[in-house]
Every structure is written in C-alpha cells, then in structure tokens.
PDB file of C-alpha atoms in Angstrom:
ATOM      1  CA  VAL A   1    -195.312   2.166   8.919  1.00 86.00           C
ATOM      2  CA  GLN A   2    -198.200   4.042  10.468  1.00 93.00           C
ATOM      3  CA  LEU A   3    -200.296   3.670  13.601  1.00 96.00           C
ATOM      4  CA  GLN A   4    -203.676   5.380  13.570  1.00 96.00           C
ATOM      5  CA  ALA A   5    -205.384   5.773  16.938  1.00 96.00           C
ATOM      6  CA  SER A   6    -209.053   6.631  17.272  1.00 96.00           C
ATOM      7  CA  GLY A   7    -212.027   6.331  19.598  1.00 97.00           C
ATOM      8  CA  GLY A   8    -211.339   8.978  22.199  1.00 97.00           C
ATOM      9  CA  GLY A   9    -213.938  11.421  23.421  1.00 97.00           C
ATOM     10  CA  LEU A  10    -215.811  12.909  26.344  1.00 98.00           C
ATOM     11  CA  VAL A  11    -217.594  10.546  28.719  1.00 98.00           C
ATOM     12  CA  GLN A  12    -219.067  10.761  32.199  1.00 98.00           C
ATOM     13  CA  ALA A  13    -217.487   8.933  35.090  1.00 98.00           C
ATOM     14  CA  GLY A  14    -218.548   5.314  35.090  1.00 98.00           C
ATOM     15  CA  GLY A  15    -218.897   5.262  31.328  1.00 98.00           C
ATOM     16  CA  SER A  16    -217.019   3.333  28.668  1.00 98.00           C
ATOM     17  CA  LEU A  17    -214.957   3.988  25.564  1.00 98.00           C
ATOM     18  CA  ARG A  18    -213.150   1.748  23.127  1.00 98.00           C
ATOM     19  CA  LEU A  19    -209.943   2.936  21.549  1.00 98.00           C
ATOM     20  CA  SER A  20    -208.642   1.467  18.310  1.00 98.00           C
ATOM     21  CA  CYS A  21    -205.160   1.453  16.849  1.00 97.00           C
ATOM     22  CA  ALA A  22    -204.838   0.394  13.231  1.00 96.00           C
ATOM     23  CA  ALA A  23    -201.352  -0.519  12.057  1.00 94.00           C
ATOM     24  CA  SER A  24    -200.314  -0.335   8.433  1.00 91.00           C
ATOM     25  CA  GLY A  25    -197.101  -1.327   6.756  1.00 87.00           C
ATOM     26  CA  ARG A  26    -196.222  -4.350   8.875  1.00 87.00           C
ATOM     27  CA  THR A  27    -197.320  -6.552  11.730  1.00 87.00           C
ATOM     28  CA  PHE A  28    -195.712  -6.102  15.144  1.00 90.00           C
ATOM     29  CA  SER A  29    -195.039  -8.561  17.910  1.00 90.00           C
ATOM     30  CA  SER A  30    -196.098  -6.221  20.698  1.00 93.00           C
ATOM     31  CA  TYR A  31    -198.501  -3.310  21.003  1.00 95.00           C
ATOM     32  CA  GLY A  32    -198.903  -1.010  23.932  1.00 96.00           C
ATOM     33  CA  TRP A  33    -201.188   1.733  25.112  1.00 98.00           C
ATOM     34  CA  PHE A  34    -199.767   4.660  27.045  1.00 98.00           C
ATOM     35  CA  ARG A  35    -201.318   7.864  28.331  1.00 98.00           C
ATOM     36  CA  GLN A  36    -200.105  11.311  29.220  1.00 98.00           C
ATOM     37  CA  SER A  37    -201.749  14.059  31.231  1.00 96.00           C
ATOM     38  CA  PRO A  38    -200.582  17.693  31.255  1.00 92.00           C
ATOM     39  CA  GLY A  39    -197.473  18.074  33.375  1.00 94.00           C
ATOM     40  CA  LYS A  40    -196.993  14.330  33.769  1.00 96.00           C
ATOM     41  CA  GLU A  41    -194.763  11.800  32.100  1.00 96.00           C
ATOM     42  CA  ARG A  42    -196.142   9.324  29.627  1.00 97.00           C
ATOM     43  CA  GLU A  43    -197.224   6.241  31.543  1.00 97.00           C
ATOM     44  CA  PHE A  44    -197.836   2.622  30.628  1.00 98.00           C
ATOM     45  CA  VAL A  45    -201.450   1.494  30.504  1.00 98.00           C
ATOM     46  CA  ALA A  46    -201.490  -1.955  28.897  1.00 97.00           C
ATOM     47  CA  ASP A  47    -199.727  -4.132  26.379  1.00 96.00           C
ATOM     48  CA  ILE A  48    -200.370  -7.234  24.343  1.00 95.00           C
ATOM     49  CA  ARG A  49    -197.697  -9.531  22.993  1.00 92.00           C
ATOM     50  CA  SER A  50    -197.316 -12.301  20.429  1.00 76.00           C
ATOM     51  CA  SER A  51    -200.639 -13.372  18.945  1.00 70.00           C
ATOM     52  CA  GLY A  52    -202.562 -11.972  21.870  1.00 68.00           C
ATOM     53  CA  ASP A  53    -201.956 -14.569  24.542  1.00 77.00           C
ATOM     54  CA  SER A  54    -199.889 -12.316  26.790  1.00 92.00           C
ATOM     55  CA  THR A  55    -201.283  -9.110  28.237  1.00 95.00           C
ATOM     56  CA  SER A  56    -200.282  -6.815  31.079  1.00 96.00           C
ATOM     57  CA  TYR A  57    -201.941  -3.839  32.743  1.00 97.00           C
ATOM     58  CA  ALA A  58    -201.006  -0.963  34.993  1.00 98.00           C
ATOM     59  CA  ASP A  59    -202.410  -1.440  38.483  1.00 98.00           C
ATOM     60  CA  SER A  60    -204.504   1.694  38.076  1.00 98.00           C
ATOM     61  CA  VAL A  61    -206.534   0.172  35.212  1.00 98.00           C
ATOM     62  CA  LYS A  62    -206.488  -3.509  36.066  1.00 98.00           C
ATOM     63  CA  GLY A  63    -209.992  -4.941  36.104  1.00 98.00           C
ATOM     64  CA  ARG A  64    -211.430  -1.971  34.187  1.00 98.00           C
ATOM     65  CA  PHE A  65    -209.486  -1.921  30.915  1.00 98.00           C
ATOM     66  CA  THR A  66    -209.030  -4.756  28.433  1.00 98.00           C
ATOM     67  CA  ILE A  67    -206.536  -4.832  25.590  1.00 97.00           C
ATOM     68  CA  SER A  68    -207.120  -7.074  22.598  1.00 95.00           C
ATOM     69  CA  ARG A  69    -205.973  -7.449  19.024  1.00 92.00           C
ATOM     70  CA  ASP A  70    -207.498  -8.533  15.729  1.00 91.00           C
ATOM     71  CA  ASN A  71    -204.588  -9.936  13.757  1.00 88.00           C
ATOM     72  CA  GLY A  72    -206.642 -10.135  10.575  1.00 89.00           C
ATOM     73  CA  LYS A  73    -207.288  -6.396  10.709  1.00 92.00           C
ATOM     74  CA  ASN A  74    -203.885  -5.580  12.228  1.00 91.00           C
ATOM     75  CA  THR A  75    -205.733  -3.551  14.829  1.00 94.00           C
ATOM     76  CA  VAL A  76    -205.398  -3.325  18.586  1.00 96.00           C
ATOM     77  CA  TYR A  77    -208.196  -2.238  20.903  1.00 97.00           C
ATOM     78  CA  LEU A  78    -208.404  -0.839  24.400  1.00 98.00           C
ATOM     79  CA  GLN A  79    -211.809  -1.320  25.984  1.00 98.00           C
ATOM     80  CA  MET A  80    -212.129   1.082  28.890  1.00 98.00           C
ATOM     81  CA  ASN A  81    -214.935   0.557  31.389  1.00 98.00           C
ATOM     82  CA  SER A  82    -215.815   2.221  34.697  1.00 98.00           C
ATOM     83  CA  LEU A  83    -213.892   5.299  33.642  1.00 98.00           C
ATOM     84  CA  LYS A  84    -212.739   7.745  36.289  1.00 98.00           C
ATOM     85  CA  PRO A  85    -211.807  11.428  36.030  1.00 97.00           C
ATOM     86  CA  GLU A  86    -208.193  10.448  36.700  1.00 97.00           C
ATOM     87  CA  ASP A  87    -208.228   8.453  33.453  1.00 98.00           C
ATOM     88  CA  THR A  88    -208.376  11.747  31.556  1.00 98.00           C
ATOM     89  CA  ALA A  89    -205.350  11.950  29.280  1.00 98.00           C
ATOM     90  CA  VAL A  90    -204.130  11.704  25.725  1.00 98.00           C
ATOM     91  CA  TYR A  91    -203.870   8.013  24.911  1.00 98.00           C
ATOM     92  CA  TYR A  92    -201.175   6.754  22.565  1.00 98.00           C
ATOM     93  CA  CYS A  93    -200.737   3.396  20.931  1.00 97.00           C
ATOM     94  CA  ALA A  94    -197.268   2.094  20.233  1.00 97.00           C
ATOM     95  CA  ALA A  95    -195.690  -0.918  18.581  1.00 95.00           C
ATOM     96  CA  ARG A  96    -192.427  -2.811  18.700  1.00 93.00           C
ATOM     97  CA  GLY A  97    -190.925  -5.905  17.145  1.00 90.00           C
ATOM     98  CA  LYS A  98    -189.923  -7.624  20.390  1.00 87.00           C
ATOM     99  CA  VAL A  99    -192.091  -9.710  22.700  1.00 85.00           C
ATOM    100  CA  LEU A 100    -190.352  -9.130  26.014  1.00 86.00           C
ATOM    101  CA  PHE A 101    -192.558  -7.257  28.462  1.00 87.00           C
ATOM    102  CA  THR A 102    -191.661  -3.623  29.105  1.00 90.00           C
ATOM    103  CA  THR A 103    -193.430  -0.527  30.421  1.00 91.00           C
ATOM    104  CA  THR A 104    -190.767   1.830  29.078  1.00 94.00           C
ATOM    105  CA  PRO A 105    -191.992   4.163  26.326  1.00 95.00           C
ATOM    106  CA  SER A 106    -188.536   4.425  24.768  1.00 94.00           C
ATOM    107  CA  ALA A 107    -188.562   0.677  24.114  1.00 94.00           C
ATOM    108  CA  TYR A 108    -191.302   1.149  21.522  1.00 95.00           C
ATOM    109  CA  ASP A 109    -190.324   1.895  17.945  1.00 94.00           C
ATOM    110  CA  TYR A 110    -193.508   3.347  16.479  1.00 96.00           C
ATOM    111  CA  TRP A 111    -196.187   5.633  17.882  1.00 97.00           C
ATOM    112  CA  GLY A 112    -199.646   6.746  16.885  1.00 96.00           C
ATOM    113  CA  GLN A 113    -200.745  10.355  17.013  1.00 94.00           C
ATOM    114  CA  GLY A 114    -202.719  10.142  20.268  1.00 94.00           C
ATOM    115  CA  THR A 115    -206.412  10.430  21.021  1.00 97.00           C
ATOM    116  CA  GLN A 116    -207.921  12.540  23.805  1.00 98.00           C
ATOM    117  CA  VAL A 117    -209.990  10.873  26.504  1.00 98.00           C
ATOM    118  CA  THR A 118    -211.825  13.163  28.901  1.00 98.00           C
ATOM    119  CA  VAL A 119    -213.837  11.785  31.815  1.00 98.00           C
ATOM    120  CA  SER A 120    -216.115  14.238  33.578  1.00 97.00           C
ATOM    121  CA  SER A 121    -217.137  13.844  37.208  1.00 94.00           C
TER     122      SER A 121
END
C-alpha cells in the first residue's frame, strides 16, 4: 500500500493550488489531509468518507478548500483557494479503512510522504 502526494509549491497569497494523493494497493473508506508547520503538531485539514458523500473541514479552511475523490483513479484531491500565509505547511494525505469521522492523526493507518505548500505574502 502506498500513498503518493503531489501538487505542492510556492504561491502568492490569494492564489490556488491543487494537491493530489494517489493510492495504490487497495481502496480505502476514508482519506484525510493533514498539515504540519515547524514547531507545531500535525493538524487536521479535511477528510472524505465512503464514496465521497461525506466531507468535513477544519474551521480554518472551510469555504476555501475542497476535498474530492476520483474512485476510478483511486485518487483524492485537495483544491486550495484563497491561500493565506498561515496555510504554509507540509501537507500529508492519509487513509484508513473506517468511515467514522475523526480528526486524530493516529487513527489513520497509512500516510503519504508529504508535499510542501508555501504561501508568500
């Protein structure tokens, strides 16, 4: 099982990026995006459960970020709009076999390698 995250980069405040997370080896019930800044704990950003009908977002990104999944490609996306400097972090995708909502990183079984997102002011 492998999760491959991509799509990070450098963008100016107000700009957009789309992150992708391609899963290989199996299909998961739930996928999540987390982020971590230097000196801070890894924090929940968004998740998507079941076939894509259930999604949740951290308050800090609600209305700006959208999580989606393409089940045919076994890929999950995080569309990030109206980016702010405080969104700067390494973004990680994660997957688990359960559908119950959780924001706890330790509840996820598999993790991607992380992709850097830097938003300049």
